[in-house]
Amino acid sequence: MKTEIIYEDKDLLVIRKPAGLATQTARVGQADVVSELKNYIAASGTAEPPYLGIIHRLDQPVEGLLVFAKNKKAAAALTKQLGGQGEDCTLNKRYYAVLCGKPSQKEGELVDYMYKDIQKMGKAVIVENYTEYSGKGCKKAVLQYRILQMVRTPSGEDISLADIKIGTGRFHQIRAQMAHAGMALLGDEKYADEAVKACSRRLGIRTVALCAGSLAFVHPVTGERLHFDTRPRSEAFSFFEL
């Protein structure tokens, strides 16, 4: 099993998804996290078909932490935490990302309006005028970023390690917003411009340099605050001290 189980009890599973493995896919014969976990639960000998509640997802190229519910009650409670606003949003995620170049601002907040364009191979599109695209499901996207380290690689490329916290959970949000702000992620063939793509090729980075490195939430049954961390393993992060 490619999926790594970090924590498990009767109500939930916290796992680490490797880069390249889909969270869930409809493609016949292609492995994904959901299938692996359902097979794992079924192998435990339960009489009923395994239940697995999907609370959130990671893009296939992205590595990191996810939580799944093992029953409907836990799924409802975790989904409510994720969808809450302000203090009610008690399921929190932070990400590590590697950016090409050295951002002029070491930290900041990005606020954009975006929608998922099916005709553009499922690409997130950021727009200036929200009202023109409200019928396409255009929504507000908010994230905060902070630059942790900046290095020059042996080949002379300037790259930066960023800590990112999302305030909303939009499709491809981090990748689209950071690229729109001129801070595209290494290895991102979908959103980066040609200069960043060339930088990625020179460094041999072939997957999106993004990791869901921190996950915190309130246990849906016990009420205990749980916190999990993982270090990125993708090659792009090897240039930094983590």
PDB file of C-alpha atoms in Angstrom:
ATOM      1  CA  MET A   1       0.000   0.000   0.000  1.00  0.00           C
ATOM      2  CA  LYS A   2       1.432   3.364  -1.038  1.00  0.00           C
ATOM      3  CA  THR A   3      -0.728   5.224   1.477  1.00  0.00           C
ATOM      4  CA  GLU A   4       0.959   5.600   4.880  1.00  0.00           C
ATOM      5  CA  ILE A   5      -1.302   5.469   7.948  1.00  0.00           C
ATOM      6  CA  ILE A   6      -0.213   8.020  10.564  1.00  0.00           C
ATOM      7  CA  TYR A   7      -3.040   7.588  13.090  1.00  0.00           C
ATOM      8  CA  GLU A   8      -6.109   5.374  13.403  1.00  0.00           C
ATOM      9  CA  ASP A   9      -8.948   4.752  15.830  1.00  0.00           C
ATOM     10  CA  LYS A  10     -12.534   3.528  15.464  1.00  0.00           C
ATOM     11  CA  ASP A  11     -13.702   6.885  14.089  1.00  0.00           C
ATOM     12  CA  LEU A  12     -11.013   8.182  11.755  1.00  0.00           C
ATOM     13  CA  LEU A  13      -7.809   7.677   9.812  1.00  0.00           C
ATOM     14  CA  VAL A  14      -5.030  10.214   9.319  1.00  0.00           C
ATOM     15  CA  ILE A  15      -2.803   9.305   6.402  1.00  0.00           C
ATOM     16  CA  ARG A  16       0.145  10.572   4.409  1.00  0.00           C
ATOM     17  CA  LYS A  17      -0.421  10.602   0.660  1.00  0.00           C
ATOM     18  CA  PRO A  18       2.675  10.352  -1.521  1.00  0.00           C
ATOM     19  CA  ALA A  19       3.081  12.611  -4.539  1.00  0.00           C
ATOM     20  CA  GLY A  20       1.697  10.986  -7.686  1.00  0.00           C
ATOM     21  CA  LEU A  21      -1.105   8.994  -6.027  1.00  0.00           C
ATOM     22  CA  ALA A  22      -4.634  10.320  -6.596  1.00  0.00           C
ATOM     23  CA  THR A  23      -6.908  10.848  -3.596  1.00  0.00           C
ATOM     24  CA  GLN A  24      -9.741   9.308  -5.617  1.00  0.00           C
ATOM     25  CA  THR A  25     -10.018   8.482  -9.300  1.00  0.00           C
ATOM     26  CA  ALA A  26     -12.634   7.107 -11.670  1.00  0.00           C
ATOM     27  CA  ARG A  27      -9.988   5.618 -13.957  1.00  0.00           C
ATOM     28  CA  VAL A  28     -10.243   1.849 -14.127  1.00  0.00           C
ATOM     29  CA  GLY A  29      -7.162   0.055 -12.846  1.00  0.00           C
ATOM     30  CA  GLN A  30      -5.507   3.180 -11.403  1.00  0.00           C
ATOM     31  CA  ALA A  31      -4.611   3.069  -7.711  1.00  0.00           C
ATOM     32  CA  ASP A  32      -5.860   5.773  -5.373  1.00  0.00           C
ATOM     33  CA  VAL A  33      -5.926   6.490  -1.644  1.00  0.00           C
ATOM     34  CA  VAL A  34      -9.639   5.759  -1.218  1.00  0.00           C
ATOM     35  CA  SER A  35      -9.393   2.311  -2.800  1.00  0.00           C
ATOM     36  CA  GLU A  36      -6.319   1.419  -0.754  1.00  0.00           C
ATOM     37  CA  LEU A  37      -7.971   2.472   2.506  1.00  0.00           C
ATOM     38  CA  LYS A  38     -11.250   0.688   1.766  1.00  0.00           C
ATOM     39  CA  ASN A  39      -9.320  -2.507   1.047  1.00  0.00           C
ATOM     40  CA  TYR A  40      -7.357  -2.007   4.260  1.00  0.00           C
ATOM     41  CA  ILE A  41     -10.535  -1.586   6.339  1.00  0.00           C
ATOM     42  CA  ALA A  42     -12.205  -4.566   4.633  1.00  0.00           C
ATOM     43  CA  ALA A  43      -9.187  -6.742   5.435  1.00  0.00           C
ATOM     44  CA  SER A  44      -9.781  -6.112   9.149  1.00  0.00           C
ATOM     45  CA  GLY A  45     -12.710  -8.521   8.955  1.00  0.00           C
ATOM     46  CA  THR A  46     -15.694  -6.199   9.342  1.00  0.00           C
ATOM     47  CA  ALA A  47     -18.973  -7.783   8.270  1.00  0.00           C
ATOM     48  CA  GLU A  48     -20.363  -4.685   6.560  1.00  0.00           C
ATOM     49  CA  PRO A  49     -18.935  -2.994   3.463  1.00  0.00           C
ATOM     50  CA  PRO A  50     -16.258  -0.516   4.579  1.00  0.00           C
ATOM     51  CA  TYR A  51     -17.304   3.095   5.049  1.00  0.00           C
ATOM     52  CA  LEU A  52     -14.821   5.840   4.259  1.00  0.00           C
ATOM     53  CA  GLY A  53     -15.849   9.478   4.434  1.00  0.00           C
ATOM     54  CA  ILE A  54     -13.797  11.849   2.270  1.00  0.00           C
ATOM     55  CA  ILE A  55     -13.367  15.126   4.171  1.00  0.00           C
ATOM     56  CA  HIS A  56     -10.880  16.896   1.892  1.00  0.00           C
ATOM     57  CA  ARG A  57      -8.530  16.046  -0.978  1.00  0.00           C
ATOM     58  CA  LEU A  58      -5.063  16.700  -2.329  1.00  0.00           C
ATOM     59  CA  ASP A  59      -4.199  17.057  -6.011  1.00  0.00           C
ATOM     60  CA  GLN A  60      -2.534  13.967  -7.444  1.00  0.00           C
ATOM     61  CA  PRO A  61       0.953  15.595  -7.712  1.00  0.00           C
ATOM     62  CA  VAL A  62       0.763  16.891  -4.107  1.00  0.00           C
ATOM     63  CA  GLU A  63       2.038  15.009  -1.048  1.00  0.00           C
ATOM     64  CA  GLY A  64       0.962  15.281   2.557  1.00  0.00           C
ATOM     65  CA  LEU A  65      -1.652  14.719   5.245  1.00  0.00           C
ATOM     66  CA  LEU A  66      -5.353  13.883   4.917  1.00  0.00           C
ATOM     67  CA  VAL A  67      -8.019  12.821   7.403  1.00  0.00           C
ATOM     68  CA  PHE A  68     -10.800  10.341   6.557  1.00  0.00           C
ATOM     69  CA  ALA A  69     -13.845   9.368   8.620  1.00  0.00           C
ATOM     70  CA  LYS A  70     -14.703   5.724   9.340  1.00  0.00           C
ATOM     71  CA  ASN A  71     -18.372   6.394  10.082  1.00  0.00           C
ATOM     72  CA  LYS A  72     -21.048   8.903   9.064  1.00  0.00           C
ATOM     73  CA  LYS A  73     -21.158  10.668  12.429  1.00  0.00           C
ATOM     74  CA  ALA A  74     -17.433  11.410  12.334  1.00  0.00           C
ATOM     75  CA  ALA A  75     -17.692  12.469   8.678  1.00  0.00           C
ATOM     76  CA  ALA A  76     -20.424  14.996   9.454  1.00  0.00           C
ATOM     77  CA  ALA A  77     -18.502  16.459  12.400  1.00  0.00           C
ATOM     78  CA  LEU A  78     -15.218  16.788  10.485  1.00  0.00           C
ATOM     79  CA  THR A  79     -16.940  18.284   7.446  1.00  0.00           C
ATOM     80  CA  LYS A  80     -18.586  20.868   9.702  1.00  0.00           C
ATOM     81  CA  GLN A  81     -15.177  21.776  11.150  1.00  0.00           C
ATOM     82  CA  LEU A  82     -13.718  22.208   7.668  1.00  0.00           C
ATOM     83  CA  GLY A  83     -16.605  24.342   6.437  1.00  0.00           C
ATOM     84  CA  GLY A  84     -16.782  26.644   9.437  1.00  0.00           C
ATOM     85  CA  GLN A  85     -15.864  30.304   9.371  1.00  0.00           C
ATOM     86  CA  GLY A  86     -13.555  32.101  11.809  1.00  0.00           C
ATOM     87  CA  GLU A  87     -13.408  30.325  15.174  1.00  0.00           C
ATOM     88  CA  ASP A  88     -15.805  27.654  13.881  1.00  0.00           C
ATOM     89  CA  CYS A  89     -13.225  26.518  11.314  1.00  0.00           C
ATOM     90  CA  THR A  90     -11.413  24.089  13.597  1.00  0.00           C
ATOM     91  CA  LEU A  91      -9.953  21.822  10.901  1.00  0.00           C
ATOM     92  CA  ASN A  92      -6.787  23.658   9.907  1.00  0.00           C
ATOM     93  CA  LYS A  93      -4.182  22.836   7.250  1.00  0.00           C
ATOM     94  CA  ARG A  94      -0.783  24.329   6.473  1.00  0.00           C
ATOM     95  CA  TYR A  95       1.377  23.678   3.459  1.00  0.00           C
ATOM     96  CA  TYR A  96       5.020  23.843   2.427  1.00  0.00           C
ATOM     97  CA  ALA A  97       5.692  25.082  -1.099  1.00  0.00           C
ATOM     98  CA  VAL A  98       8.839  25.743  -3.116  1.00  0.00           C
ATOM     99  CA  LEU A  99       8.728  28.867  -5.274  1.00  0.00           C
ATOM    100  CA  CYS A 100      10.950  29.899  -8.140  1.00  0.00           C
ATOM    101  CA  GLY A 101      12.792  33.132  -7.330  1.00  0.00           C
ATOM    102  CA  LYS A 102      12.849  35.384  -4.260  1.00  0.00           C
ATOM    103  CA  PRO A 103       9.531  37.129  -3.528  1.00  0.00           C
ATOM    104  CA  SER A 104       9.809  40.839  -2.777  1.00  0.00           C
ATOM    105  CA  GLN A 105       7.353  40.508   0.095  1.00  0.00           C
ATOM    106  CA  LYS A 106       8.367  37.973   2.754  1.00  0.00           C
ATOM    107  CA  GLU A 107       4.780  37.475   3.874  1.00  0.00           C
ATOM    108  CA  GLY A 108       1.323  38.504   2.821  1.00  0.00           C
ATOM    109  CA  GLU A 109      -2.294  37.644   2.150  1.00  0.00           C
ATOM    110  CA  LEU A 110      -3.745  36.866  -1.271  1.00  0.00           C
ATOM    111  CA  VAL A 111      -7.451  37.451  -1.926  1.00  0.00           C
ATOM    112  CA  ASP A 112      -8.833  36.488  -5.331  1.00  0.00           C
ATOM    113  CA  TYR A 113     -12.022  35.338  -7.027  1.00  0.00           C
ATOM    114  CA  MET A 114     -11.783  32.118  -8.962  1.00  0.00           C
ATOM    115  CA  TYR A 115     -13.776  29.354 -10.613  1.00  0.00           C
ATOM    116  CA  LYS A 116     -13.055  25.921 -12.052  1.00  0.00           C
ATOM    117  CA  ASP A 117     -13.063  25.951 -15.863  1.00  0.00           C
ATOM    118  CA  ILE A 118     -13.952  22.451 -17.074  1.00  0.00           C
ATOM    119  CA  GLN A 119     -13.138  23.366 -20.682  1.00  0.00           C
ATOM    120  CA  LYS A 120      -9.546  24.175 -19.705  1.00  0.00           C
ATOM    121  CA  MET A 121      -8.811  20.651 -18.443  1.00  0.00           C
ATOM    122  CA  GLY A 122     -10.084  21.422 -14.970  1.00  0.00           C
ATOM    123  CA  LYS A 123      -8.019  24.549 -14.424  1.00  0.00           C
ATOM    124  CA  ALA A 124      -8.752  27.201 -11.805  1.00  0.00           C
ATOM    125  CA  VAL A 125      -9.240  30.627 -13.366  1.00  0.00           C
ATOM    126  CA  ILE A 126      -8.793  33.862 -11.413  1.00  0.00           C
ATOM    127  CA  VAL A 127     -10.959  36.778 -12.520  1.00  0.00           C
ATOM    128  CA  GLU A 128     -11.028  40.484 -11.727  1.00  0.00           C
ATOM    129  CA  ASN A 129     -14.791  41.001 -11.987  1.00  0.00           C
ATOM    130  CA  TYR A 130     -16.643  38.548  -9.759  1.00  0.00           C
ATOM    131  CA  THR A 131     -20.147  39.423 -10.968  1.00  0.00           C
ATOM    132  CA  GLU A 132     -19.382  38.455 -14.572  1.00  0.00           C
ATOM    133  CA  TYR A 133     -18.532  34.890 -13.537  1.00  0.00           C
ATOM    134  CA  SER A 134     -20.871  34.285 -10.580  1.00  0.00           C
ATOM    135  CA  GLY A 135     -22.949  31.941 -12.732  1.00  0.00           C
ATOM    136  CA  LYS A 136     -19.897  29.704 -13.185  1.00  0.00           C
ATOM    137  CA  GLY A 137     -19.480  29.136  -9.480  1.00  0.00           C
ATOM    138  CA  CYS A 138     -16.928  31.883  -8.949  1.00  0.00           C
ATOM    139  CA  LYS A 139     -15.923  32.094  -5.266  1.00  0.00           C
ATOM    140  CA  LYS A 140     -13.605  34.056  -3.026  1.00  0.00           C
ATOM    141  CA  ALA A 141     -10.206  32.483  -2.301  1.00  0.00           C
ATOM    142  CA  VAL A 142      -7.990  33.585   0.586  1.00  0.00           C
ATOM    143  CA  LEU A 143      -4.550  32.425   1.684  1.00  0.00           C
ATOM    144  CA  GLN A 144      -1.665  33.693   3.797  1.00  0.00           C
ATOM    145  CA  TYR A 145       1.964  32.950   2.943  1.00  0.00           C
ATOM    146  CA  ARG A 146       5.262  33.417   4.747  1.00  0.00           C
ATOM    147  CA  ILE A 147       8.727  32.868   3.280  1.00  0.00           C
ATOM    148  CA  LEU A 148      10.759  30.589   5.558  1.00  0.00           C
ATOM    149  CA  GLN A 149      14.019  30.210   3.630  1.00  0.00           C
ATOM    150  CA  MET A 150      15.626  31.489   0.425  1.00  0.00           C
ATOM    151  CA  VAL A 151      18.558  29.692  -1.174  1.00  0.00           C
ATOM    152  CA  ARG A 152      20.635  29.665  -4.336  1.00  0.00           C
ATOM    153  CA  THR A 153      21.060  26.180  -5.749  1.00  0.00           C
ATOM    154  CA  PRO A 154      24.454  24.857  -6.942  1.00  0.00           C
ATOM    155  CA  SER A 155      23.301  25.562 -10.505  1.00  0.00           C
ATOM    156  CA  GLY A 156      22.581  29.210  -9.642  1.00  0.00           C
ATOM    157  CA  GLU A 157      18.783  29.137  -9.339  1.00  0.00           C
ATOM    158  CA  ASP A 158      17.152  31.274  -6.637  1.00  0.00           C
ATOM    159  CA  ILE A 159      14.317  29.381  -4.934  1.00  0.00           C
ATOM    160  CA  SER A 160      12.247  29.981  -1.800  1.00  0.00           C
ATOM    161  CA  LEU A 161      10.480  27.823   0.766  1.00  0.00           C
ATOM    162  CA  ALA A 162       7.054  29.132   1.788  1.00  0.00           C
ATOM    163  CA  ASP A 163       4.640  28.302   4.573  1.00  0.00           C
ATOM    164  CA  ILE A 164       1.042  28.660   3.365  1.00  0.00           C
ATOM    165  CA  LYS A 165      -2.250  28.659   5.254  1.00  0.00           C
ATOM    166  CA  ILE A 166      -5.491  28.606   3.304  1.00  0.00           C
ATOM    167  CA  GLY A 167      -8.551  30.408   4.567  1.00  0.00           C
ATOM    168  CA  THR A 168     -10.793  28.802   1.946  1.00  0.00           C
ATOM    169  CA  GLY A 169     -10.701  25.416   0.255  1.00  0.00           C
ATOM    170  CA  ARG A 170     -10.931  26.124  -3.460  1.00  0.00           C
ATOM    171  CA  PHE A 171      -9.910  23.890  -6.367  1.00  0.00           C
ATOM    172  CA  HIS A 172      -6.145  24.263  -7.069  1.00  0.00           C
ATOM    173  CA  GLN A 173      -6.238  27.335  -4.841  1.00  0.00           C
ATOM    174  CA  ILE A 174      -2.603  27.509  -3.758  1.00  0.00           C
ATOM    175  CA  ARG A 175      -1.195  26.720  -7.186  1.00  0.00           C
ATOM    176  CA  ALA A 176      -3.448  29.214  -8.983  1.00  0.00           C
ATOM    177  CA  GLN A 177      -3.194  32.075  -6.487  1.00  0.00           C
ATOM    178  CA  MET A 178       0.573  31.878  -6.027  1.00  0.00           C
ATOM    179  CA  ALA A 179       1.132  31.771  -9.795  1.00  0.00           C
ATOM    180  CA  HIS A 180      -1.254  34.681 -10.315  1.00  0.00           C
ATOM    181  CA  ALA A 181       0.786  36.676  -7.771  1.00  0.00           C
ATOM    182  CA  GLY A 182       4.031  35.938  -9.621  1.00  0.00           C
ATOM    183  CA  MET A 183       5.185  33.233  -7.205  1.00  0.00           C
ATOM    184  CA  ALA A 184       4.504  30.018  -9.111  1.00  0.00           C
ATOM    185  CA  LEU A 185       5.434  26.676  -7.591  1.00  0.00           C
ATOM    186  CA  LEU A 186       8.322  24.658  -8.963  1.00  0.00           C
ATOM    187  CA  GLY A 187       7.221  21.691 -11.039  1.00  0.00           C
ATOM    188  CA  ASP A 188       3.778  23.100 -11.790  1.00  0.00           C
ATOM    189  CA  GLU A 189       3.194  22.546 -15.501  1.00  0.00           C
ATOM    190  CA  LYS A 190      -0.414  23.741 -15.305  1.00  0.00           C
ATOM    191  CA  TYR A 191      -0.043  27.198 -13.728  1.00  0.00           C
ATOM    192  CA  ALA A 192       3.608  28.259 -13.968  1.00  0.00           C
ATOM    193  CA  ASP A 193       4.900  30.455 -16.781  1.00  0.00           C
ATOM    194  CA  GLU A 194       7.653  29.345 -19.160  1.00  0.00           C
ATOM    195  CA  ALA A 195      10.455  30.819 -17.032  1.00  0.00           C
ATOM    196  CA  VAL A 196       9.386  28.779 -13.987  1.00  0.00           C
ATOM    197  CA  LYS A 197       8.927  25.665 -16.107  1.00  0.00           C
ATOM    198  CA  ALA A 198      12.459  26.100 -17.461  1.00  0.00           C
ATOM    199  CA  CYS A 199      13.799  26.551 -13.920  1.00  0.00           C
ATOM    200  CA  SER A 200      12.029  23.340 -12.872  1.00  0.00           C
ATOM    201  CA  ARG A 201      13.554  21.433 -15.778  1.00  0.00           C
ATOM    202  CA  ARG A 202      17.056  22.682 -14.961  1.00  0.00           C
ATOM    203  CA  LEU A 203      16.635  21.491 -11.370  1.00  0.00           C
ATOM    204  CA  GLY A 204      15.103  18.179 -12.421  1.00  0.00           C
ATOM    205  CA  ILE A 205      11.807  18.876 -10.608  1.00  0.00           C
ATOM    206  CA  ARG A 206       9.030  16.874 -12.243  1.00  0.00           C
ATOM    207  CA  THR A 207       6.184  17.171  -9.734  1.00  0.00           C
ATOM    208  CA  VAL A 208       4.434  20.081  -8.053  1.00  0.00           C
ATOM    209  CA  ALA A 209       6.509  21.271  -5.063  1.00  0.00           C
ATOM    210  CA  LEU A 210       3.657  21.334  -2.563  1.00  0.00           C
ATOM    211  CA  CYS A 211       3.175  19.382   0.656  1.00  0.00           C
ATOM    212  CA  ALA A 212       0.296  19.413   3.151  1.00  0.00           C
ATOM    213  CA  GLY A 213       2.668  19.415   6.076  1.00  0.00           C
ATOM    214  CA  SER A 214       0.397  20.174   9.027  1.00  0.00           C
ATOM    215  CA  LEU A 215      -3.125  19.061   9.947  1.00  0.00           C
ATOM    216  CA  ALA A 216      -5.069  19.922  13.110  1.00  0.00           C
ATOM    217  CA  PHE A 217      -8.667  19.280  14.122  1.00  0.00           C
ATOM    218  CA  VAL A 218     -10.940  18.421  17.046  1.00  0.00           C
ATOM    219  CA  HIS A 219     -11.635  14.704  17.401  1.00  0.00           C
ATOM    220  CA  PRO A 220     -15.303  14.263  16.409  1.00  0.00           C
ATOM    221  CA  VAL A 221     -16.053  11.989  19.390  1.00  0.00           C
ATOM    222  CA  THR A 222     -13.596  12.669  22.208  1.00  0.00           C
ATOM    223  CA  GLY A 223     -13.304  16.425  21.650  1.00  0.00           C
ATOM    224  CA  GLU A 224      -9.505  16.201  21.909  1.00  0.00           C
ATOM    225  CA  ARG A 225      -7.480  18.607  19.785  1.00  0.00           C
ATOM    226  CA  LEU A 226      -5.245  16.535  17.482  1.00  0.00           C
ATOM    227  CA  HIS A 227      -2.241  17.859  15.559  1.00  0.00           C
ATOM    228  CA  PHE A 228      -0.113  16.037  12.993  1.00  0.00           C
ATOM    229  CA  ASP A 229       2.998  17.128  11.088  1.00  0.00           C
ATOM    230  CA  THR A 230       5.031  15.622   8.274  1.00  0.00           C
ATOM    231  CA  ARG A 231       8.135  16.724   6.416  1.00  0.00           C
ATOM    232  CA  PRO A 232       8.103  17.026   2.625  1.00  0.00           C
ATOM    233  CA  ARG A 233       9.908  14.242   0.791  1.00  0.00           C
ATOM    234  CA  SER A 234       9.744  15.459  -2.811  1.00  0.00           C
ATOM    235  CA  GLU A 235      13.050  16.367  -4.428  1.00  0.00           C
ATOM    236  CA  ALA A 236      12.296  20.100  -4.614  1.00  0.00           C
ATOM    237  CA  PHE A 237      12.453  20.352  -0.807  1.00  0.00           C
ATOM    238  CA  SER A 238      15.910  18.780  -0.583  1.00  0.00           C
ATOM    239  CA  PHE A 239      17.529  22.206  -1.083  1.00  0.00           C
ATOM    240  CA  PHE A 240      16.231  23.415   2.315  1.00  0.00           C
ATOM    241  CA  GLU A 241      16.827  22.594   5.954  1.00  0.00           C
ATOM    242  CA  LEU A 242      13.640  21.038   7.324  1.00  0.00           C
TER     243      LEU A 242
END
